[in-house]
Tab-separated table of C-alpha atoms and ligand atoms in Angstrom:
chain	number	residue	atom	x	y	z
A	1	UNK	CA	0.107	0.014	0.019
A	2	UNK	CA	2.963	2.425	1.043
A	3	UNK	CA	4.750	1.514	-2.224
A	4	UNK	CA	1.921	3.013	-4.473
A	5	UNK	CA	1.586	6.288	-2.416
A	6	UNK	CA	5.334	6.759	-2.694
A	7	UNK	CA	5.423	6.237	-6.576
A	8	UNK	CA	2.479	8.489	-7.314
A	9	UNK	CA	1.870	12.156	-6.395
A	10	UNK	CA	-1.910	12.009	-6.572
A	11	UNK	CA	-2.187	15.602	-5.225
A	12	UNK	CA	0.125	16.890	-8.116
A	13	UNK	CA	-1.694	14.813	-10.620
A	14	UNK	CA	-5.222	16.133	-9.471
A	15	UNK	CA	-3.896	19.676	-9.909
A	16	UNK	CA	-3.346	18.942	-13.572
A	17	UNK	CA	-7.181	18.305	-13.980
A	18	UNK	CA	-9.050	21.788	-13.680
A	19	UNK	CA	-12.377	20.011	-13.824
A	20	UNK	CA	-11.806	18.142	-10.358
A	21	UNK	CA	-11.410	21.126	-8.269
A	22	UNK	CA	-15.075	22.168	-8.518
A	23	UNK	CA	-17.893	21.761	-5.981
A	24	UNK	CA	-21.151	19.800	-7.298
A	25	UNK	CA	-24.297	20.195	-5.297
A	26	UNK	CA	-22.417	22.092	-2.619
A	27	UNK	CA	-19.711	19.227	-2.290
A	28	UNK	CA	-16.326	18.662	-3.835
A	29	UNK	CA	-16.808	16.765	-6.972
A	30	UNK	CA	-15.999	12.888	-6.748
A	31	UNK	CA	-15.757	11.843	-10.251
A	32	UNK	CA	-16.271	7.981	-10.673
A	33	UNK	CA	-17.509	7.624	-14.025
A	34	UNK	CA	-14.209	6.957	-15.751
A	35	UNK	CA	-15.218	4.115	-17.643
A	36	UNK	CA	-17.876	6.237	-19.530
A	37	UNK	CA	-15.134	9.110	-20.060
A	38	UNK	CA	-12.291	9.995	-18.042
A	39	UNK	CA	-11.322	13.770	-17.366
A	40	UNK	CA	-8.694	15.665	-19.402
A	41	UNK	CA	-5.348	16.967	-18.199
A	42	UNK	CA	-4.450	20.592	-18.888
A	43	UNK	CA	-1.926	19.661	-21.519
A	44	UNK	CA	-5.050	18.207	-23.672
A	45	UNK	CA	-7.181	21.225	-22.915
A	46	UNK	CA	-4.249	23.502	-23.817
A	47	UNK	CA	-3.275	21.533	-27.143
A	48	UNK	CA	-6.973	22.181	-28.259
A	49	UNK	CA	-6.922	26.022	-27.770
A	50	UNK	CA	-3.389	26.258	-29.174
A	51	UNK	CA	-4.203	24.332	-32.392
A	52	UNK	CA	-7.205	26.605	-32.977
A	53	UNK	CA	-5.098	29.751	-31.721
A	54	UNK	CA	-2.088	29.160	-34.018
A	55	UNK	CA	-2.401	26.241	-36.470
A	56	UNK	CA	-5.905	25.691	-37.633
A	57	UNK	CA	-5.789	24.460	-41.319
A	58	UNK	CA	-7.053	21.538	-43.278
A	59	UNK	CA	-4.441	18.761	-43.511
A	60	UNK	CA	-2.796	16.882	-46.257
A	61	UNK	CA	-4.145	19.224	-49.016
A	62	UNK	CA	-2.625	22.492	-48.580
A	63	UNK	CA	0.648	23.821	-49.408
A	64	UNK	CA	0.975	26.746	-47.076
A	65	UNK	CA	2.657	27.036	-43.573
A	66	UNK	CA	-0.524	26.251	-41.369
A	67	UNK	CA	-1.669	23.288	-43.321
A	68	UNK	CA	1.973	21.835	-43.128
A	69	UNK	CA	1.942	22.437	-39.158
A	70	UNK	CA	-1.605	20.923	-38.799
A	71	UNK	CA	-0.641	17.909	-40.882
A	72	UNK	CA	2.683	17.228	-39.107
A	73	UNK	CA	0.945	17.262	-35.781
A	74	UNK	CA	-1.877	15.054	-36.940
A	75	UNK	CA	0.632	12.598	-38.199
A	76	UNK	CA	2.573	12.816	-35.180
A	77	UNK	CA	-0.304	11.509	-33.308
A	78	UNK	CA	-0.489	8.673	-35.527
A	79	UNK	CA	3.169	7.702	-34.785
A	80	UNK	CA	2.570	8.211	-30.983
A	81	UNK	CA	-0.581	5.805	-31.201
A	82	UNK	CA	1.605	3.487	-33.239
A	83	UNK	CA	4.195	3.341	-30.445
A	84	UNK	CA	1.725	3.268	-27.731
A	85	UNK	CA	0.063	-0.076	-28.989
A	86	UNK	CA	3.432	-1.215	-30.427
A	87	UNK	CA	2.136	-1.407	-33.938
A	88	UNK	CA	4.789	-2.327	-36.769
A	89	UNK	CA	3.716	0.813	-38.947
A	90	UNK	CA	2.235	4.092	-38.347
A	91	UNK	CA	-0.013	3.234	-41.640
A	92	UNK	CA	-1.766	0.682	-39.738
A	93	UNK	CA	-3.385	3.184	-37.415
A	94	UNK	CA	-6.645	4.664	-38.749
A	95	UNK	CA	-8.407	7.496	-37.200
A	96	UNK	CA	-11.803	6.912	-36.384
A	97	UNK	CA	-14.591	8.788	-34.249
A	98	UNK	CA	-14.424	6.108	-31.529
A	99	UNK	CA	-14.290	2.278	-30.822
A	100	UNK	CA	-18.033	2.333	-32.231
A	101	UNK	CA	-16.956	3.670	-35.490
A	102	UNK	CA	-13.796	1.353	-35.632
A	103	UNK	CA	-15.955	-1.692	-34.928
A	104	UNK	CA	-18.369	-0.638	-37.548
A	105	UNK	CA	-15.749	-0.045	-40.046
A	106	UNK	CA	-14.540	-3.711	-39.748
A	107	UNK	CA	-18.001	-5.076	-39.861
A	108	UNK	CA	-19.040	-3.066	-43.106
A	109	UNK	CA	-15.715	-3.594	-44.927
A	110	UNK	CA	-13.933	-6.825	-43.997
A	111	UNK	CA	-17.285	-8.491	-42.891
A	112	UNK	CA	-18.996	-7.451	-46.100
A	113	UNK	CA	-16.210	-8.627	-48.320
A	114	UNK	CA	-15.750	-11.790	-46.420
A	115	UNK	CA	-18.735	-13.096	-44.613
A	116	UNK	CA	-21.152	-15.521	-46.481
A	117	UNK	CA	-24.279	-17.227	-45.808
A	118	UNK	CA	-23.790	-20.013	-43.225
A	119	UNK	CA	-20.679	-18.267	-41.868
A	120	UNK	CA	-20.222	-17.911	-38.037
A	121	UNK	CA	-19.176	-14.834	-36.022
A	122	UNK	CA	-18.227	-15.175	-32.281
A	123	UNK	CA	-18.482	-12.615	-29.729
A	124	UNK	CA	-18.999	-12.830	-25.952
A	125	UNK	CA	-21.715	-12.497	-23.391
A	126	UNK	CA	-20.236	-9.436	-21.893
A	127	UNK	CA	-20.020	-7.327	-25.083
A	128	UNK	CA	-20.972	-3.516	-25.216
A	129	UNK	CA	-24.022	-3.025	-27.729
A	130	UNK	CA	-21.190	-1.591	-30.224
A	131	UNK	CA	-19.537	-4.808	-30.322
A	132	UNK	CA	-23.085	-6.699	-30.845
A	133	UNK	CA	-25.270	-4.703	-33.194
A	134	UNK	CA	-22.734	-4.198	-36.033
A	135	UNK	CA	-22.260	-7.960	-36.298
A	136	UNK	CA	-26.076	-8.503	-36.007
A	137	UNK	CA	-26.410	-6.224	-38.811
A	138	UNK	CA	-23.755	-7.913	-40.869
A	139	UNK	CA	-25.337	-11.444	-40.004
A	140	UNK	CA	-28.721	-10.394	-41.061
A	141	UNK	CA	-27.535	-9.093	-44.351
A	142	UNK	CA	-25.345	-12.248	-45.091
A	143	UNK	CA	-27.417	-14.816	-43.565
A	144	UNK	CA	-24.388	-15.344	-41.099
A	145	UNK	CA	-24.938	-16.885	-37.561
A	146	UNK	CA	-23.776	-14.914	-34.516
A	147	UNK	CA	-22.651	-17.121	-31.626
A	148	UNK	CA	-22.016	-15.960	-28.065
A	149	UNK	CA	-19.448	-17.113	-25.716
A	150	UNK	CA	-21.386	-17.619	-22.297
A	151	UNK	CA	-20.190	-15.911	-19.016
A	152	UNK	CA	-20.171	-17.376	-15.741
A	153	UNK	CA	-21.377	-16.130	-12.321
A	154	UNK	CA	-18.129	-14.407	-11.434
A	155	UNK	CA	-18.283	-12.644	-14.937
A	156	UNK	CA	-15.690	-14.554	-16.679
A	157	UNK	CA	-15.960	-16.147	-19.994
A	158	UNK	CA	-16.346	-20.012	-20.257
A	159	UNK	CA	-13.166	-20.837	-22.194
A	160	UNK	CA	-14.042	-24.389	-22.809
A	161	UNK	CA	-17.345	-23.180	-24.309
A	162	UNK	CA	-15.588	-20.964	-26.431
A	163	UNK	CA	-13.506	-23.760	-27.716
A	164	UNK	CA	-16.645	-25.781	-28.486
A	165	UNK	CA	-18.102	-22.745	-30.527
A	166	UNK	CA	-14.985	-22.714	-32.623
A	167	UNK	CA	-15.219	-24.398	-36.005
A	168	UNK	CA	-14.042	-24.097	-39.724
A	169	UNK	CA	-17.392	-22.135	-39.983
A	170	UNK	CA	-16.053	-19.311	-37.603
A	171	UNK	CA	-14.706	-16.413	-39.791
A	172	UNK	CA	-14.777	-13.533	-37.099
A	173	UNK	CA	-13.865	-13.337	-33.382
A	174	UNK	CA	-14.630	-10.041	-31.934
A	175	UNK	CA	-14.150	-9.792	-28.006
A	176	UNK	CA	-13.873	-7.114	-25.296
A	177	UNK	CA	-10.547	-7.009	-23.582
A	178	UNK	CA	-11.781	-5.599	-20.507
A	179	UNK	CA	-15.412	-5.359	-19.811
A	180	UNK	CA	-16.969	-1.933	-19.179
A	181	UNK	CA	-19.765	-3.402	-16.694
A	182	UNK	CA	-17.968	-6.106	-14.788
A	183	UNK	CA	-14.305	-4.884	-15.199
A	184	UNK	CA	-13.297	-8.597	-16.308
A	185	UNK	CA	-10.063	-8.808	-18.183
A	186	UNK	CA	-10.309	-11.467	-20.720
A	187	UNK	CA	-7.747	-14.006	-21.739
A	188	UNK	CA	-7.221	-12.286	-24.949
A	189	UNK	CA	-4.048	-13.655	-26.062
A	190	UNK	CA	-5.494	-17.373	-25.572
A	191	UNK	CA	-8.528	-16.511	-27.342
A	192	UNK	CA	-6.447	-14.983	-30.331
A	193	UNK	CA	-4.354	-17.863	-30.761
A	194	UNK	CA	-7.252	-20.333	-30.584
A	195	UNK	CA	-9.301	-18.279	-33.069
A	196	UNK	CA	-6.363	-18.326	-35.562
A	197	UNK	CA	-6.002	-22.275	-35.161
A	198	UNK	CA	-9.441	-22.206	-36.889
A	199	UNK	CA	-8.493	-19.486	-39.434
A	200	UNK	CA	-10.872	-16.808	-37.768
A	201	UNK	CA	-9.660	-13.200	-37.636
A	202	UNK	CA	-9.914	-11.398	-34.421
A	203	UNK	CA	-11.143	-7.907	-33.333
A	204	UNK	CA	-10.140	-6.706	-29.998
A	205	UNK	CA	-12.298	-4.104	-28.300
A	206	UNK	CA	-9.823	-2.225	-26.404
A	207	UNK	CA	-11.928	0.761	-25.257
A	208	UNK	CA	-11.762	-0.017	-21.504
A	209	UNK	CA	-8.173	-1.690	-21.753
A	210	UNK	CA	-6.132	1.187	-23.333
A	211	UNK	CA	-5.687	3.355	-20.547
A	212	UNK	CA	-5.014	0.385	-17.977
A	213	UNK	CA	-3.396	-2.577	-19.572
A	214	UNK	CA	-0.143	-3.007	-21.554
A	215	UNK	CA	-1.233	-3.037	-25.332
A	216	UNK	CA	1.277	-4.872	-27.737
A	217	UNK	CA	-0.659	-5.613	-30.859
A	218	UNK	CA	2.321	-7.540	-32.467
A	219	UNK	CA	2.822	-9.570	-29.312
A	220	UNK	CA	-1.128	-10.277	-29.092
A	221	UNK	CA	-1.204	-11.179	-32.956
A	222	UNK	CA	-4.674	-9.551	-33.072
A	223	UNK	CA	-6.073	-8.647	-36.589
A	224	UNK	CA	-7.890	-5.455	-35.650
A	225	UNK	CA	-7.875	-3.310	-32.351
A	226	UNK	CA	-10.353	-0.750	-31.499
A	227	UNK	CA	-10.010	2.099	-28.832
A	228	UNK	CA	-11.385	5.534	-28.017
A	229	UNK	CA	-9.380	8.526	-27.110
A	230	UNK	CA	-11.834	9.984	-24.638
A	231	UNK	CA	-11.321	6.906	-22.265
A	232	UNK	CA	-7.584	7.498	-22.180
A	233	UNK	CA	-7.717	11.368	-20.966
A	234	UNK	CA	-7.927	12.441	-24.441
A	235	UNK	CA	-10.758	14.181	-26.252
A	236	UNK	CA	-14.105	12.859	-27.416
A	237	UNK	CA	-14.666	12.104	-31.022
A	238	UNK	CA	-11.481	10.556	-31.710
A	239	UNK	CA	-10.933	6.666	-32.053
A	240	UNK	CA	-8.671	4.246	-33.455
A	241	UNK	CA	-8.641	1.162	-35.685
A	242	UNK	CA	-5.369	-0.897	-35.770
A	243	UNK	CA	-5.316	-3.279	-38.554
A	244	UNK	CA	-2.563	-5.583	-39.820
A	245	UNK	CA	-1.411	-4.023	-43.181
A	246	UNK	CA	-2.059	-6.943	-45.383
A	247	UNK	CA	-5.782	-7.029	-44.003
A	248	UNK	CA	-6.262	-3.390	-44.448
A	249	UNK	CA	-4.831	-3.413	-48.016
A	250	UNK	CA	-7.330	-6.416	-48.965
A	251	UNK	CA	-10.471	-4.664	-47.959
A	252	UNK	CA	-12.608	-2.196	-49.537
A	253	UNK	CA	-13.032	1.464	-48.289
A	254	UNK	CA	-15.556	2.355	-45.587
A	255	UNK	CA	-16.869	5.968	-46.684
A	256	UNK	CA	-16.216	7.566	-50.103
A	257	UNK	CA	-15.130	11.002	-50.535
A	258	UNK	CA	-12.107	13.368	-50.442
A	259	UNK	CA	-8.594	12.177	-49.246
A	260	UNK	CA	-9.456	8.389	-49.515
A	261	UNK	CA	-8.805	8.424	-53.345
A	262	UNK	CA	-5.914	8.289	-55.673
A	263	UNK	CA	-7.791	9.396	-58.907
A	264	UNK	CA	-11.318	9.967	-59.605
A	265	UNK	CA	-13.207	10.032	-63.179
A	266	UNK	CA	-16.963	9.345	-63.674
A	267	UNK	CA	-16.009	5.826	-64.961
A	268	UNK	CA	-13.711	4.577	-62.331
A	269	UNK	CA	-12.138	5.542	-59.003
A	270	UNK	CA	-8.934	4.135	-57.406
A	271	UNK	CA	-8.252	4.370	-53.787
A	272	UNK	CA	-5.596	5.970	-51.722
A	273	UNK	CA	-2.982	3.847	-49.820
A	274	UNK	CA	-3.641	2.771	-46.212
A	275	UNK	CA	-4.407	4.546	-43.750
A	276	UNK	CA	-6.023	7.421	-45.952
A	277	UNK	CA	-8.073	4.962	-47.771
A	278	UNK	CA	-10.136	4.568	-44.633
A	279	UNK	CA	-10.278	8.359	-43.673
A	280	UNK	CA	-12.643	10.073	-46.095
A	281	UNK	CA	-13.360	13.785	-45.606
A	282	UNK	CA	-11.824	16.275	-43.230
A	283	UNK	CA	-11.114	14.253	-39.827
A	284	UNK	CA	-11.176	15.550	-36.442
A	285	UNK	CA	-7.988	17.477	-36.711
A	286	UNK	CA	-7.923	19.271	-33.543
A	287	UNK	CA	-8.901	16.292	-31.138
A	288	UNK	CA	-6.550	13.940	-32.990
A	289	UNK	CA	-3.476	16.411	-32.366
A	290	UNK	CA	-4.703	16.924	-28.757
A	291	UNK	CA	-4.989	13.052	-28.152
A	292	UNK	CA	-1.089	12.858	-28.497
A	293	UNK	CA	-0.930	14.947	-25.308
A	294	UNK	CA	-3.095	12.341	-23.661
A	295	UNK	CA	-0.726	9.663	-24.746
A	296	UNK	CA	2.018	11.551	-23.402
A	297	UNK	CA	0.374	11.970	-20.095
A	298	UNK	CA	-0.096	8.222	-19.652
A	299	UNK	CA	3.488	7.614	-20.843
A	300	UNK	CA	4.995	10.094	-18.240
A	301	UNK	CA	3.340	8.457	-15.438
A	302	UNK	CA	3.749	4.969	-16.711
A	303	UNK	CA	0.797	2.567	-17.454
A	304	UNK	CA	2.072	0.170	-14.901
A	305	UNK	CA	2.113	2.827	-12.135
A	306	UNK	CA	-1.483	3.977	-13.139
A	307	UNK	CA	-2.715	0.497	-13.173
A	308	UNK	CA	-1.118	-0.448	-9.801
A	309	UNK	CA	-2.763	2.697	-8.165
A	310	UNK	CA	-6.210	1.834	-9.854
A	311	UNK	CA	-6.041	-1.771	-8.554
A	312	UNK	CA	-5.199	-0.542	-5.170
A	313	UNK	CA	-8.148	1.597	-5.235
A	314	UNK	CA	-10.398	-1.359	-6.593
A	315	UNK	CA	-9.091	-3.881	-3.919
A	316	UNK	CA	-9.748	-0.985	-1.053
A	317	UNK	CA	-13.358	-0.181	-2.532
A	318	UNK	CA	-14.145	-3.975	-2.857
A	319	UNK	CA	-13.252	-4.891	0.574
A	320	UNK	CA	-15.039	-2.052	2.004
A	321	UNK	CA	-18.185	-2.370	0.119
A	322	UNK	CA	-18.444	-6.123	0.733
A	323	UNK	CA	-18.862	-5.329	4.403
A	324	UNK	CA	-22.039	-3.415	3.609
A	325	UNK	CA	-25.312	-5.456	4.176
A	326	UNK	CA	-27.515	-5.878	1.054
A	327	UNK	CA	-24.809	-4.818	-1.329
A	328	UNK	CA	-23.838	-7.619	-4.063
A	329	UNK	CA	-20.928	-7.102	-6.301
A	330	UNK	CA	-21.743	-7.583	-10.080
A	331	UNK	CA	-18.419	-8.891	-11.625
A	332	UNK	CA	-16.033	-10.703	-9.324
A	333	UNK	CA	-13.576	-12.065	-11.876
A	334	UNK	CA	-9.987	-12.856	-10.780
A	335	UNK	CA	-8.570	-10.413	-13.228
A	336	UNK	CA	-10.206	-7.100	-13.276
A	337	UNK	CA	-9.591	-3.289	-14.269
A	338	UNK	CA	-10.837	-0.686	-11.977
A	339	UNK	CA	-14.777	-1.276	-12.412
A	340	UNK	CA	-16.779	-1.800	-9.316
A	341	UNK	CA	-20.384	-2.675	-10.485
A	342	UNK	CA	-22.887	-3.330	-7.543
A	343	UNK	CA	-26.628	-3.620	-6.846
A	344	UNK	CA	-28.309	-3.204	-3.504
A	345	UNK	CA	-31.309	-5.344	-2.601
A	346	UNK	CA	-34.482	-3.428	-3.036
A	347	UNK	CA	-33.074	-0.084	-3.875
A	348	UNK	CA	-33.151	0.692	-7.679
A	349	UNK	CA	-29.648	1.834	-8.879
A	350	UNK	CA	-31.142	4.996	-10.312
A	351	UNK	CA	-31.981	6.080	-6.983
A	352	UNK	CA	-28.659	5.603	-5.660
A	353	UNK	CA	-27.167	7.388	-8.547
A	354	UNK	CA	-29.344	10.476	-7.827
A	355	UNK	CA	-28.575	10.379	-4.163
A	356	UNK	CA	-24.664	10.059	-4.971
A	357	UNK	CA	-25.024	13.020	-7.221
A	358	UNK	CA	-26.644	15.004	-4.491
A	359	UNK	CA	-23.406	14.259	-2.535
A	360	UNK	CA	-21.201	15.514	-5.468
A	361	UNK	CA	-20.320	11.776	-6.344
A	362	UNK	CA	-20.608	11.054	-10.093
A	363	UNK	CA	-21.327	7.296	-10.769
A	364	UNK	CA	-23.087	5.325	-13.625
A	365	UNK	CA	-26.376	3.593	-13.335
A	366	UNK	CA	-28.068	1.463	-15.865
A	367	UNK	CA	-27.194	-1.301	-17.999
A	368	UNK	CA	-24.016	0.311	-19.177
A	369	UNK	CA	-24.890	-0.623	-22.964
A	370	UNK	CA	-24.661	-4.308	-21.904
A	371	UNK	CA	-28.303	-5.127	-21.686
A	372	UNK	CA	-27.975	-9.011	-22.711
A	373	UNK	CA	-25.232	-9.218	-19.721
A	374	UNK	CA	-27.630	-7.569	-17.421
A	375	UNK	CA	-30.350	-10.144	-18.467
A	376	UNK	CA	-28.024	-12.952	-17.791
A	377	UNK	CA	-27.562	-11.533	-14.273
A	378	UNK	CA	-31.465	-11.200	-13.796
A	379	UNK	CA	-30.993	-7.412	-13.190
A	380	UNK	CA	-32.007	-4.159	-14.932
A	381	UNK	CA	-28.606	-2.369	-14.297
A	382	UNK	CA	-26.128	-1.913	-11.749
A	383	UNK	CA	-24.170	0.946	-10.003
A	384	UNK	CA	-20.853	1.482	-11.353
A	385	UNK	CA	-18.110	3.196	-9.709
A	386	UNK	CA	-14.939	3.190	-12.040
A	387	UNK	CA	-11.588	4.591	-10.841
A	388	UNK	CA	-8.657	6.548	-12.785
A	389	UNK	CA	-5.433	7.857	-11.655
A	390	UNK	CA	-6.581	10.725	-10.011
A	391	UNK	CA	-8.872	9.228	-7.609
A	392	UNK	CA	-8.038	8.687	-3.894
A	393	UNK	CA	-8.982	6.401	-0.935
A	394	UNK	CA	-10.510	9.480	0.777
A	395	UNK	CA	-12.855	9.641	-2.368
A	396	UNK	CA	-13.818	5.856	-1.863
A	397	UNK	CA	-14.230	6.419	2.020
A	398	UNK	CA	-16.933	9.186	0.908
A	399	UNK	CA	-18.609	6.885	-1.345
A	400	UNK	CA	-18.941	4.103	1.252
A	401	UNK	CA	-20.173	6.530	3.733
A	402	UNK	CA	-22.554	7.858	1.321
A	403	UNK	CA	-23.681	4.352	0.338
A	404	UNK	CA	-24.342	3.591	4.011
A	405	UNK	CA	-26.238	6.581	4.404
A	406	UNK	CA	-28.207	6.158	1.379
A	407	UNK	CA	-29.190	2.316	2.302
A	408	UNK	CA	-30.253	3.609	5.827
A	409	UNK	CA	-32.569	6.320	4.122
A	410	UNK	CA	-34.063	4.033	1.473
B	501	7TS	N1	-16.527	-0.825	-25.845
B	501	7TS	C1	-16.505	-0.957	-24.744
B	501	7TS	C2	-16.030	-1.945	-23.923
B	501	7TS	C3	-17.218	0.164	-23.888
B	501	7TS	O1	-17.118	0.503	-22.815
B	501	7TS	C4	-17.574	1.206	-24.815
B	501	7TS	C5	-17.983	2.482	-23.944
B	501	7TS	C6	-17.459	1.204	-26.179
B	501	7TS	C7	-16.911	-0.067	-26.643
B	501	7TS	C8	-17.940	2.365	-27.058
B	501	7TS	O2	-17.189	3.346	-26.916
B	501	7TS	P1	-17.355	4.677	-27.764
B	501	7TS	O3	-16.262	5.578	-27.312
B	501	7TS	O4	-17.397	4.434	-29.185
B	501	7TS	O5	-18.748	5.148	-27.241
B	501	7TS	N2	-18.499	2.447	-22.802
B	501	7TS	C9	-19.195	3.219	-22.108
B	501	7TS	C10	-19.605	3.202	-20.938
B	501	7TS	O6	-19.128	2.096	-20.187
B	501	7TS	N3	-20.257	4.157	-20.416
B	501	7TS	O7	-20.447	4.810	-21.287
B	501	7TS	C11	-19.806	4.266	-22.443
């Protein structure tokens, strides 16, 4: 416990997040909705205003100084992402609007080009809707079949059942690295290896993993990897799709428009090289540029240090919450990121959320876009507290005290 406090200066880190120093409903803000989106350090906020104050121009097409500066900064973020996830080449990094768009891109391009009637796509029972619905749409269009890996009571996937689902019919396995509702970290490496043995390609939904777990896409050998900048201290509206070069080159474009072409005539159009083939139109330039500052923020503290702190908070909160009568934790996998989901007997999660908010505590309530998972646990939703690098044990103490009071009142 001491070690973490020595390694990481939370007070200094908190000072770097202007939003945290405010009062909400007369109480100091305690922000525990980090799995939805986490807060932004001043370097990210400054990068946005600086870009619009000094460098704003459209990229890749101008031949003037501002366009050059904006293009260079945009491409610098691509290189930073490449290094962050250890991809072989910057060209394998495609900017999207977020994880949702990244997954839709793969379903609409790779999926449409490769999936035929009777083929099978495997997902897990703990997927976010954004890793369910794009595959349902594809299956409906192609007459393919969606198979689901069951999740046990602890919130872990049943690996042996996954093995039973795999066959030569399996073409795509799309799986979440870390669950947003339960916190479960899936055995991604094992899943990828097994899927490859059957010739299936694997997409990893890394939305909840990217800010907390080491990512090495080459070592993982995943075919596609999706993430969102806004869950990594970066701006909203930016995401990444990583894909292996040969796959990205082999699949058709996603959207048609400027930037994604080599040559257009009314008879025929040839497409640009990757990554531009998948980046039609003016992208979210400012936010992509500021995303680099978010990556630098994580790198400066060190992902391992961040993860250690968050896991310490999770263990502390879990131990305390378990002592409260009528509380049940949803998601007790051995390996978890810092997500604590719980329900309280006979009290609606929404009421708890509202009463927490009155105390300045921001938690998430509801199904967290994982309705099938909620059905499996026979619940409508949970209260979810998710921790980030700037959270403290004192804040968790406040959460616990508030929860005890709320339970007494209700
Ligand atoms: N996959 C997972 C595992 C997620 O947690 C989310 C967002 C997404 C995909 C979609 O990401 P987006 O950036 O494209 O929206 N999860 C949440 C959440 O838990 N609460 O709000 C958004």
